[in-house]
mmCIF file of C-alpha atoms and ligand atoms in Angstrom:
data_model
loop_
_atom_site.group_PDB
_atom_site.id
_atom_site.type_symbol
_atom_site.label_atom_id
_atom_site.label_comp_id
_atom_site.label_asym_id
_atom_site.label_seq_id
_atom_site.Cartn_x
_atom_site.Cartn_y
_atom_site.Cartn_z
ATOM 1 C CA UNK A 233 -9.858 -25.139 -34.393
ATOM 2 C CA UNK A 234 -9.988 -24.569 -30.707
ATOM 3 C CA UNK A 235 -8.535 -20.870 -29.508
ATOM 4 C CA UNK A 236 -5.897 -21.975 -27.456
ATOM 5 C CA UNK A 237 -4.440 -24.362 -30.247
ATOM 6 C CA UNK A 238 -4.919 -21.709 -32.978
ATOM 7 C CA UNK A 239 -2.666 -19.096 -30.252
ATOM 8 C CA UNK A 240 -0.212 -22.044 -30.290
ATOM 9 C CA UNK A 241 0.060 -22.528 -34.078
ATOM 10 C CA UNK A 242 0.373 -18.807 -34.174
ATOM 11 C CA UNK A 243 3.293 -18.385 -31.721
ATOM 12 C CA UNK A 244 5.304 -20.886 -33.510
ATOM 13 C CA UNK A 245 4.413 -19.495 -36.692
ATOM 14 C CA UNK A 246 5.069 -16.011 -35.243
ATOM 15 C CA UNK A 247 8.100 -16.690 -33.085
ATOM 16 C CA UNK A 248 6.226 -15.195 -30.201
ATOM 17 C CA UNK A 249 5.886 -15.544 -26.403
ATOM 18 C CA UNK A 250 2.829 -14.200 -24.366
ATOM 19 C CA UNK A 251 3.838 -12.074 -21.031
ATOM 20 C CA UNK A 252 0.852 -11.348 -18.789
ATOM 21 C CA UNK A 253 0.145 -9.227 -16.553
ATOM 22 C CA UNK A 254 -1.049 -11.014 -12.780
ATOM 23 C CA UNK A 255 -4.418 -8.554 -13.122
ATOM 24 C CA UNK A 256 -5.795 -10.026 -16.647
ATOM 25 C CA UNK A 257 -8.681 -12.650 -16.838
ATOM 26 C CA UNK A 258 -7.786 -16.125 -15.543
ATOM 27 C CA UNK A 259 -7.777 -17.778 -19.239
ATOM 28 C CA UNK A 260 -5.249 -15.443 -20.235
ATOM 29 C CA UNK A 261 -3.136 -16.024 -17.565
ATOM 30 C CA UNK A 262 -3.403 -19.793 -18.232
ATOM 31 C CA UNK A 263 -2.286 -19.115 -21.819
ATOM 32 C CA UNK A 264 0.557 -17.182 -20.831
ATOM 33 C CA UNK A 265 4.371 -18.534 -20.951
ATOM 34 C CA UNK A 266 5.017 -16.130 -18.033
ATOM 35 C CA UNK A 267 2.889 -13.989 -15.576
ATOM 36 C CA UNK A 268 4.424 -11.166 -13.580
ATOM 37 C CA UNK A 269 4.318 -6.998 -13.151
ATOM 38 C CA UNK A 270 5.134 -4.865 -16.140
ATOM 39 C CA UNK A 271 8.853 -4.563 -15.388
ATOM 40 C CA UNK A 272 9.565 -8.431 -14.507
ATOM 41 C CA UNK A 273 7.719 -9.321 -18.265
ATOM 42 C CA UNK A 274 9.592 -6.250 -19.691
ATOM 43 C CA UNK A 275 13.192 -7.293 -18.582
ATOM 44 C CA UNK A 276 12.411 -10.683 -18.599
ATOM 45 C CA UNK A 277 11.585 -10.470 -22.159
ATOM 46 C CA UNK A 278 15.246 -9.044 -22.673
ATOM 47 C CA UNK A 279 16.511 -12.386 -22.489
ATOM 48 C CA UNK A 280 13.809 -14.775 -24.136
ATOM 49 C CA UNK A 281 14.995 -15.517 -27.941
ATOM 50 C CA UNK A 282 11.757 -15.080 -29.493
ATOM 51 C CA UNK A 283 11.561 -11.747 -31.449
ATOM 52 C CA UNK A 284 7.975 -10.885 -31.118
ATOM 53 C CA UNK A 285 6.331 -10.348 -27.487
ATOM 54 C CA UNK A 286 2.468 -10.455 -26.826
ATOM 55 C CA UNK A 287 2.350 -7.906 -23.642
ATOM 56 C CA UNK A 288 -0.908 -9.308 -21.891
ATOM 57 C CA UNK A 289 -1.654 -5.858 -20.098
ATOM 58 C CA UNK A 290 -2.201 -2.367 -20.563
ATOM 59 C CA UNK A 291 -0.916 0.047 -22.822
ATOM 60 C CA UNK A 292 1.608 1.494 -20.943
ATOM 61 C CA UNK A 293 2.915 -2.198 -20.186
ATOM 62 C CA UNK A 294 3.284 -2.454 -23.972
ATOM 63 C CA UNK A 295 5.281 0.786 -24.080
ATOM 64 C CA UNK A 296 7.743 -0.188 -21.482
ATOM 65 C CA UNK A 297 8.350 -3.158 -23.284
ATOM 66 C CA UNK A 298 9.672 -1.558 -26.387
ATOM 67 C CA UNK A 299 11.689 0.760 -24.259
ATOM 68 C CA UNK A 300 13.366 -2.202 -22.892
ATOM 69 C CA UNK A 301 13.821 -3.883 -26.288
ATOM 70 C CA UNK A 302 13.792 -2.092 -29.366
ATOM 71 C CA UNK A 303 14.717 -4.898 -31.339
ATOM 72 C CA UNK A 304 11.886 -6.713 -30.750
ATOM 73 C CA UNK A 305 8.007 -6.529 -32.336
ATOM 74 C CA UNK A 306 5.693 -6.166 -28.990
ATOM 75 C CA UNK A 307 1.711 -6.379 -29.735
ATOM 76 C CA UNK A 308 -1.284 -5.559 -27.394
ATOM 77 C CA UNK A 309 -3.871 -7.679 -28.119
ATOM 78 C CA UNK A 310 -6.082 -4.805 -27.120
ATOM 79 C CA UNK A 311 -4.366 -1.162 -27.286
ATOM 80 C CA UNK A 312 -7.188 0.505 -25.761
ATOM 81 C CA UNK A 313 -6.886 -1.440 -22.932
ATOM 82 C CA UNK A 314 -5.260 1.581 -20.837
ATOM 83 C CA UNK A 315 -4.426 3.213 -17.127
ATOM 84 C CA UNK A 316 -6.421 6.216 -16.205
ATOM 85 C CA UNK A 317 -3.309 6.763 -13.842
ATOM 86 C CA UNK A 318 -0.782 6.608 -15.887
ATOM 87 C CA UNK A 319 -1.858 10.095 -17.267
ATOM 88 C CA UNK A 320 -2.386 11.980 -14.127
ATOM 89 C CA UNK A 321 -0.099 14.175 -15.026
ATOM 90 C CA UNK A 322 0.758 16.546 -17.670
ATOM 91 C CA UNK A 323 5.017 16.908 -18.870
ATOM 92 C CA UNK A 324 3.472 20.625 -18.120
ATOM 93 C CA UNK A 325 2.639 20.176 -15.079
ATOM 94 C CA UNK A 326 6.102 18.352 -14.330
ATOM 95 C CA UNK A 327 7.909 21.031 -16.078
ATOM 96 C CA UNK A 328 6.555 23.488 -13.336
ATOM 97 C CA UNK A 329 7.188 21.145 -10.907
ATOM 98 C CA UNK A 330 10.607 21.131 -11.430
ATOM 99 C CA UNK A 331 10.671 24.981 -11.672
ATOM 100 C CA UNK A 332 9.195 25.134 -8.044
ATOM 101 C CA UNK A 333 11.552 22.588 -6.663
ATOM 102 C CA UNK A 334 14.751 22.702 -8.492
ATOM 103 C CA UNK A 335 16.879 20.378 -6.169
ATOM 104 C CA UNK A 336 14.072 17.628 -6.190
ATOM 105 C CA UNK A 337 14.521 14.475 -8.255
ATOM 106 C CA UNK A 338 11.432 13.441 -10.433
ATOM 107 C CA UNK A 339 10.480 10.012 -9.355
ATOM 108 C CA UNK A 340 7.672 8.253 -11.611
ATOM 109 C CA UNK A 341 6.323 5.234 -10.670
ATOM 110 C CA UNK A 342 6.409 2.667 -13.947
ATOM 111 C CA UNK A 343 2.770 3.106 -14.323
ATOM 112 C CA UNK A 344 2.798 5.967 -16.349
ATOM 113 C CA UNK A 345 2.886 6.624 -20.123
ATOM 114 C CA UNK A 346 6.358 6.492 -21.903
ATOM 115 C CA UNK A 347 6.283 10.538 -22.515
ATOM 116 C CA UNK A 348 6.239 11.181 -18.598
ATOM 117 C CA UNK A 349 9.018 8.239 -18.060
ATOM 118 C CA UNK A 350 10.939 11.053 -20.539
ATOM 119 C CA UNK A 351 10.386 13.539 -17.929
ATOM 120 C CA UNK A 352 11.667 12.085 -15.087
ATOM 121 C CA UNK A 353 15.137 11.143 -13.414
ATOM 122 C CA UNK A 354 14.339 7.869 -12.301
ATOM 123 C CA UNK A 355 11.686 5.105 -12.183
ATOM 124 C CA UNK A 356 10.231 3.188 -9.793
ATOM 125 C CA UNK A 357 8.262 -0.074 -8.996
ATOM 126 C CA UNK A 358 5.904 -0.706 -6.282
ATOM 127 C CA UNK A 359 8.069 -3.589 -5.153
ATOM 128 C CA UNK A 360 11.442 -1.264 -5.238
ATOM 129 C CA UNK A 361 10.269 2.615 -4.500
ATOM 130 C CA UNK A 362 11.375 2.404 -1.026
ATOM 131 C CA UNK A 363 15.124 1.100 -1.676
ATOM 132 C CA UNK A 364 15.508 3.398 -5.006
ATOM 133 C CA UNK A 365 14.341 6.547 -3.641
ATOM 134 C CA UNK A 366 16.451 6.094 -0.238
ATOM 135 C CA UNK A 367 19.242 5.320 -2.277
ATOM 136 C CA UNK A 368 18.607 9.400 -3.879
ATOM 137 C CA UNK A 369 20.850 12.110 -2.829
ATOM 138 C CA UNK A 370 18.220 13.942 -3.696
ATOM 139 C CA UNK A 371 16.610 15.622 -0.003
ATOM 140 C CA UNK A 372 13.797 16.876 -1.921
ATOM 141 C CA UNK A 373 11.474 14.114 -4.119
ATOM 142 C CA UNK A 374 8.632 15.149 -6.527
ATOM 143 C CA UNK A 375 6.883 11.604 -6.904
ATOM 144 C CA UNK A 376 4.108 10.950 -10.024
ATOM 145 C CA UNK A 377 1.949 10.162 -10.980
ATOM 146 C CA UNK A 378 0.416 7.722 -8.148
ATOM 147 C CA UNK A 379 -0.396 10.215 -4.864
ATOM 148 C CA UNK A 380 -1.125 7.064 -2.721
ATOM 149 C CA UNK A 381 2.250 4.892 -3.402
ATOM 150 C CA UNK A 382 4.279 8.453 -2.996
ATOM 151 C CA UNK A 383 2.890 9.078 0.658
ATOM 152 C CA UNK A 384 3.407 5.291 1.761
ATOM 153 C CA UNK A 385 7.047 5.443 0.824
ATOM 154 C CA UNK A 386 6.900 9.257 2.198
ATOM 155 C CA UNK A 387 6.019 7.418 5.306
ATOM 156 C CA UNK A 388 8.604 5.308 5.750
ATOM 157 C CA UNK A 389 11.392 8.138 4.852
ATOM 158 C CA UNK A 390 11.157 10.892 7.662
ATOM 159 C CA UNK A 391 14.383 12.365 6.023
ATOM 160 C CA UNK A 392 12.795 13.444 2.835
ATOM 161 C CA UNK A 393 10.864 16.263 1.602
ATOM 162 C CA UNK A 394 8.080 14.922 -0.568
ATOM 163 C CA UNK A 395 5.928 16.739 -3.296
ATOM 164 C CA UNK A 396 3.032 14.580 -4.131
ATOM 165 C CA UNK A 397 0.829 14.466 -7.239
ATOM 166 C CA UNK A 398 -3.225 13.868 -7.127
ATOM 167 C CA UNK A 399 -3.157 10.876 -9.336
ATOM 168 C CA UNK A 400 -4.157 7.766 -8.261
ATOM 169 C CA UNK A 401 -5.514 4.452 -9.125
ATOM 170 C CA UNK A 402 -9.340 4.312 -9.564
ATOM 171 C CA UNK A 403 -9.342 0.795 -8.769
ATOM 172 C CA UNK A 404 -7.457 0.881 -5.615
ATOM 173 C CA UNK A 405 -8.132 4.509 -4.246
ATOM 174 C CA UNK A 406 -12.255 3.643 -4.035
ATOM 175 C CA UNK A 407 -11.471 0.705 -1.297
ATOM 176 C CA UNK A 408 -12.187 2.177 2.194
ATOM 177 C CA UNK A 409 -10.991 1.761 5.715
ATOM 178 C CA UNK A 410 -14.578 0.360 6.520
ATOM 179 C CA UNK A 411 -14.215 -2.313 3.029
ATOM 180 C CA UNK A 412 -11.197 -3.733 5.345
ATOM 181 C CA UNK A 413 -13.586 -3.458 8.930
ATOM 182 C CA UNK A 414 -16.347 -5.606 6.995
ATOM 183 C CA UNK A 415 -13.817 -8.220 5.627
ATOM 184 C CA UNK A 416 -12.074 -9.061 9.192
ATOM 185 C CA UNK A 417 -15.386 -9.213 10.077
ATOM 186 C CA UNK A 418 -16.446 -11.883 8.030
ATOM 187 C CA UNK A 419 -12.823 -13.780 7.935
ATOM 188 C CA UNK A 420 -11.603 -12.707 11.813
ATOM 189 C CA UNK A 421 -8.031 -13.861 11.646
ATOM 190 C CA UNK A 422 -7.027 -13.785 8.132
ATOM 191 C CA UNK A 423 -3.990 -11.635 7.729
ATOM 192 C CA UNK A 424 -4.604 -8.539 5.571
ATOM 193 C CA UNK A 425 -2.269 -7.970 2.552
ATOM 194 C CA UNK A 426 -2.705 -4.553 0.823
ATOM 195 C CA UNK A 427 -1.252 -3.044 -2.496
ATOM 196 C CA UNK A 428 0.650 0.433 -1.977
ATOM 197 C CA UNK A 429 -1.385 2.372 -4.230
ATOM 198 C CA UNK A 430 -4.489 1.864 -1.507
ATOM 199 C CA UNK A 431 -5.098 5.006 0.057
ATOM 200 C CA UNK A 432 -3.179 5.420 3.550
ATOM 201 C CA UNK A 433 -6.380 5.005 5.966
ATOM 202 C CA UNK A 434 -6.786 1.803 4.099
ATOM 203 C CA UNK A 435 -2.513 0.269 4.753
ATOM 204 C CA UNK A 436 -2.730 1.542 8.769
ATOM 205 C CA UNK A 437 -5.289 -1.192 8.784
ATOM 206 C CA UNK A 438 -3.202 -3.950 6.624
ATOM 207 C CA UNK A 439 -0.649 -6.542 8.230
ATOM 208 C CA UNK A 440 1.283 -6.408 5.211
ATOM 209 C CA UNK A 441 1.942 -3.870 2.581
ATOM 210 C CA UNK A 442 3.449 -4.827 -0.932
ATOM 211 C CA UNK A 443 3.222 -4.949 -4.565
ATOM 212 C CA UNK A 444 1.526 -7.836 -6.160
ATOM 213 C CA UNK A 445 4.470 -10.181 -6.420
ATOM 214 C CA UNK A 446 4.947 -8.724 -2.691
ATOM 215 C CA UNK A 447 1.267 -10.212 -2.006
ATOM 216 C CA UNK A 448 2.129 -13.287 -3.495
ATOM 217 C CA UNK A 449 5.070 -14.000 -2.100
ATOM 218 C CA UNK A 450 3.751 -12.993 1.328
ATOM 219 C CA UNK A 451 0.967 -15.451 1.463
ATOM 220 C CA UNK A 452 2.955 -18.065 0.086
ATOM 221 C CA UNK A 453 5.617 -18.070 2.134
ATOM 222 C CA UNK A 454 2.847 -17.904 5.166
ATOM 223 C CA UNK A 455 1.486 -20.123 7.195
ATOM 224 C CA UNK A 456 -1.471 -18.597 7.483
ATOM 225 C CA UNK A 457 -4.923 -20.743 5.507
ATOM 226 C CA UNK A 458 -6.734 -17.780 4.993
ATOM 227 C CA UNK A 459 -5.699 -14.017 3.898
ATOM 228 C CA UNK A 460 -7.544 -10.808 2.935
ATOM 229 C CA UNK A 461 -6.261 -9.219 -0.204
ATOM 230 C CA UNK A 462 -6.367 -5.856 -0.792
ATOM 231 C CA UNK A 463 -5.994 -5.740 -4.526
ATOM 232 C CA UNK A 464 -7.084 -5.830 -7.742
ATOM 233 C CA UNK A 465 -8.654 -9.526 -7.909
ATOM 234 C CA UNK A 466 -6.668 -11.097 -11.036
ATOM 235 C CA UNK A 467 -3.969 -12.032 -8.747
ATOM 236 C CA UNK A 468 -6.315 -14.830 -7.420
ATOM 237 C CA UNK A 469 -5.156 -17.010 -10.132
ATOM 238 C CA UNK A 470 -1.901 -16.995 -9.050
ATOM 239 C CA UNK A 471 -2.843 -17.082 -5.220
ATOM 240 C CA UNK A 472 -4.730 -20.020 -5.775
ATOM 241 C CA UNK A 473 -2.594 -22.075 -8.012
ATOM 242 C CA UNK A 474 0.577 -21.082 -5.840
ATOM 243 C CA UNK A 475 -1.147 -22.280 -2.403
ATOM 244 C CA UNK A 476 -4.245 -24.536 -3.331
ATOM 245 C CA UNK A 477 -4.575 -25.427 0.464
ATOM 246 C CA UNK A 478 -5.151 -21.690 1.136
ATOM 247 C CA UNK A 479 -8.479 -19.404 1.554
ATOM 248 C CA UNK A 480 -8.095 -15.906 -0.302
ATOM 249 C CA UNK A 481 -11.210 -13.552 0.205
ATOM 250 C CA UNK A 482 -11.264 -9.937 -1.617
ATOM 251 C CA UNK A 483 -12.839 -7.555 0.015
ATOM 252 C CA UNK A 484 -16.200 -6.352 -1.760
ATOM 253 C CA UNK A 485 -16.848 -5.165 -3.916
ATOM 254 C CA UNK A 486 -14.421 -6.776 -5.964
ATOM 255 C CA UNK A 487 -11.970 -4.730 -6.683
ATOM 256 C CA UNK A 488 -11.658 -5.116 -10.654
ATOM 257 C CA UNK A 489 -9.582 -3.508 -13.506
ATOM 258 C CA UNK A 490 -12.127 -3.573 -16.651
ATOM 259 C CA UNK A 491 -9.362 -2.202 -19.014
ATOM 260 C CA UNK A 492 -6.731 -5.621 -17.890
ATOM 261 C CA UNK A 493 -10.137 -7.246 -18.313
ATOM 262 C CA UNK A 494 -10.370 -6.152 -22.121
ATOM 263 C CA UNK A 495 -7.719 -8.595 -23.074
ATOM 264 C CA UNK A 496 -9.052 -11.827 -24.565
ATOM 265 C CA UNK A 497 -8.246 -15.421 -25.948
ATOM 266 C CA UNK A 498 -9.766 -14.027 -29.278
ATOM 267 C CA UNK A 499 -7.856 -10.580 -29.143
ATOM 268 C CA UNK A 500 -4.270 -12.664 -28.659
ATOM 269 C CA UNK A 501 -5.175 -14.781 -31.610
ATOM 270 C CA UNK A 502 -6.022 -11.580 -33.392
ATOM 271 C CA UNK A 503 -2.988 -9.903 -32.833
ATOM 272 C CA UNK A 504 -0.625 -12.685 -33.925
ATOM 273 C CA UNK A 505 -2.753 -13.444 -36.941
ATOM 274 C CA UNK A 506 -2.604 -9.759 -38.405
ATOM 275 C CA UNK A 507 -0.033 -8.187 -36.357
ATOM 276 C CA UNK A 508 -2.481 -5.647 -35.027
ATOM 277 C CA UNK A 509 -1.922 -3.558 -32.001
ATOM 278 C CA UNK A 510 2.468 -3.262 -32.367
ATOM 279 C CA UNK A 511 3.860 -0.649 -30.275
ATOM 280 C CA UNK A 512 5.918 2.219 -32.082
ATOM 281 C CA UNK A 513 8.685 4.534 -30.070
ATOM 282 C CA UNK A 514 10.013 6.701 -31.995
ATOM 283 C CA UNK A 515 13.880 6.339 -31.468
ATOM 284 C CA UNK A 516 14.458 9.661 -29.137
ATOM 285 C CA UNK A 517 11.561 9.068 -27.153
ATOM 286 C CA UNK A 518 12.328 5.576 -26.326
ATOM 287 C CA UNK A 519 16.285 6.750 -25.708
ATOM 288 C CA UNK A 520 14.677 9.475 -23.216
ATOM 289 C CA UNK A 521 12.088 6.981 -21.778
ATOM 290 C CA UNK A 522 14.698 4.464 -21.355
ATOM 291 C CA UNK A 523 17.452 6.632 -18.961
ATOM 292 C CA UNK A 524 15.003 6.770 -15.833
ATOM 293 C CA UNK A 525 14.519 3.139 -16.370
ATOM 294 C CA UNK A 526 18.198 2.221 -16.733
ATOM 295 C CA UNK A 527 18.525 4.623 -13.374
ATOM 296 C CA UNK A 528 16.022 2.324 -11.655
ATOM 297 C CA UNK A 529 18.318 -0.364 -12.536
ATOM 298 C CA UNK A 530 21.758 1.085 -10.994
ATOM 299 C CA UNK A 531 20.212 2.023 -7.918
ATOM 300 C CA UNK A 532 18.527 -0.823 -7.420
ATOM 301 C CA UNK A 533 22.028 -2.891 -7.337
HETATM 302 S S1 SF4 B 1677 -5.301 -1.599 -11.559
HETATM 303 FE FE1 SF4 B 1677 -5.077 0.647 -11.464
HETATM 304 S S2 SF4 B 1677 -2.881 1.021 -11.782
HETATM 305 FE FE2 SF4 B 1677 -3.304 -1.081 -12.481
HETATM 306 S S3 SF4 B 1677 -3.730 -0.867 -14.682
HETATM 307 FE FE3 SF4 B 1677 -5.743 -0.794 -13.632
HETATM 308 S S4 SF4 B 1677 -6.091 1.409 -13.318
HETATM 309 FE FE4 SF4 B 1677 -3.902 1.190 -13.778
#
């Protein structure tokens, strides 16, 4: 039987739905009942009725996903699929952090593993850091793990002290101010829409600086043919089948995430068949992980 009718036979079987990340392959995203960031699937999911979830992404996508419902079976078709930055930081290193700077809230940005979410006051998205960490008393911010997202919102609140971390994200720290020169070179023009975790020499060059459903929104809304984005390049599927009269060129080299690459037709189909890959929170850990998020979610009222 063909893969995509054996995933269907499965998710009825299974009472699943498939949630996938805008940065997996193309096929995947095709398969999917909805695409979107980690926390859109996550609290989206909250809602759906089906009682097993198929988190299209990596691991700590899956993670945040149980946090957000713990009554629910979530599986990762692939749980080594994983983000180097959402361990560039230790709880240790947090710990002293805090120490250092006892007035300072700990802001951690959702990319991070579920047992630095339990360090932290509150959480943040790319597409909400700015209005959540205004919305702080707190004069004093230690952001984690993402160094890169932490001095962009730095930048556009003079009023705060920040402490930064030195994580960052492999994929979008290597792209370079001159990546950006080359590709208004080639497309002169052509808007240029960058992700926040780009280092800063690379977003004083962009037009526009957003998340991915930022990006997408941006250059759908536009009237623009033809845009430069500054991100990872799975969100092509989306730009595409959002605006098929509109040119999107990535810079090169193609910015590419090999671990949101690891998920598969096959691996999906895997998963559902023999349950494979289910994320496990223990109880206290998810309660823990679960108050920063739930603190992202008042402030962001
Ligand atoms: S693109 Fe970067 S932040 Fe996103 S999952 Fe890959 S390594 Fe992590």
């Amino acid at each position: 039987m063909e893969i995509r009718e054996t995933i269907q036979r499965l998710k009825k079987e299974q009472d699943a739905v498939i949630l996938a990340h805008y940065y997996v392959r193309d096929e995947v995203q095709e398969m999917a009942d909805y695409i979107g960031d980690s926390f859109y699937l996550s609290k989206l999911a909250v809602d759906l009725p089906q009682k097993t979830l198929v988190v299209c992404g990596v691991s700590f996508m899956g993670e945040s996903a149980k946090i957000l419902n713990p009554g629910k079976r979530v599986l990762l078709p692939d749980p080594k699929a994983d983000c180097a930055m959402a361990h560039m930081i230790t709880p240790e290193k947090v710990a002293a952090l805090r120490q250092a700077h006892p007035k300072a809230a700990v802001v951690c940005y959702i990319n991070s593993t579920a047992e630095l979410k339990t360090c932290s006051d509150v959480c943040v998205t790319s597409a909400n850091a700015l209005k959540i960490v205004r919305a702080l008393p707190n004069e004093e911010i230690i952001f984690i793990p993402d160094e890169n997202l932490g001095r962009y919102i730095a930048s556009q609140l003079p009023e705060k002290t920040f402490i930064f971390n030195d994580g960052h994200c492999p994929i979008h720290a290597r792209i370079t101010a001159a990546d950006i020169d080359a590709a208004k070179a080639a497309h002169p023009g052509a808007p240029v829409l960058a992700h926040p975790e780009c280092v800063p020499a690379v977003l004083e060059k962009a037009d526009y600086v957003g998340s991915t459903s930022g990006i997408l929104n941006y250059a759908t809304a536009h009237s623009e043919t033809a845009y430069i984005i500054v991100t990872e390049c799975g969100i092509g599927y989306k730009l595409r089948q959002q605006n098929p009269g509109k040119e999107f060129f990535f810079i090169t080299p193609t910015p590419t995430c090999e671990d949101m690459k690891f998920i598969t037709l096959e691996k999906i189909a895997h998963a559902l068949e023999t349950g494979e890959g289910e994320v496990t929170l223990e109880d206290a850990q998810r309660s823990r992980a679960n108050a920063p998020l739930e603190q992202m979610l008042a402030l962001a009222k």
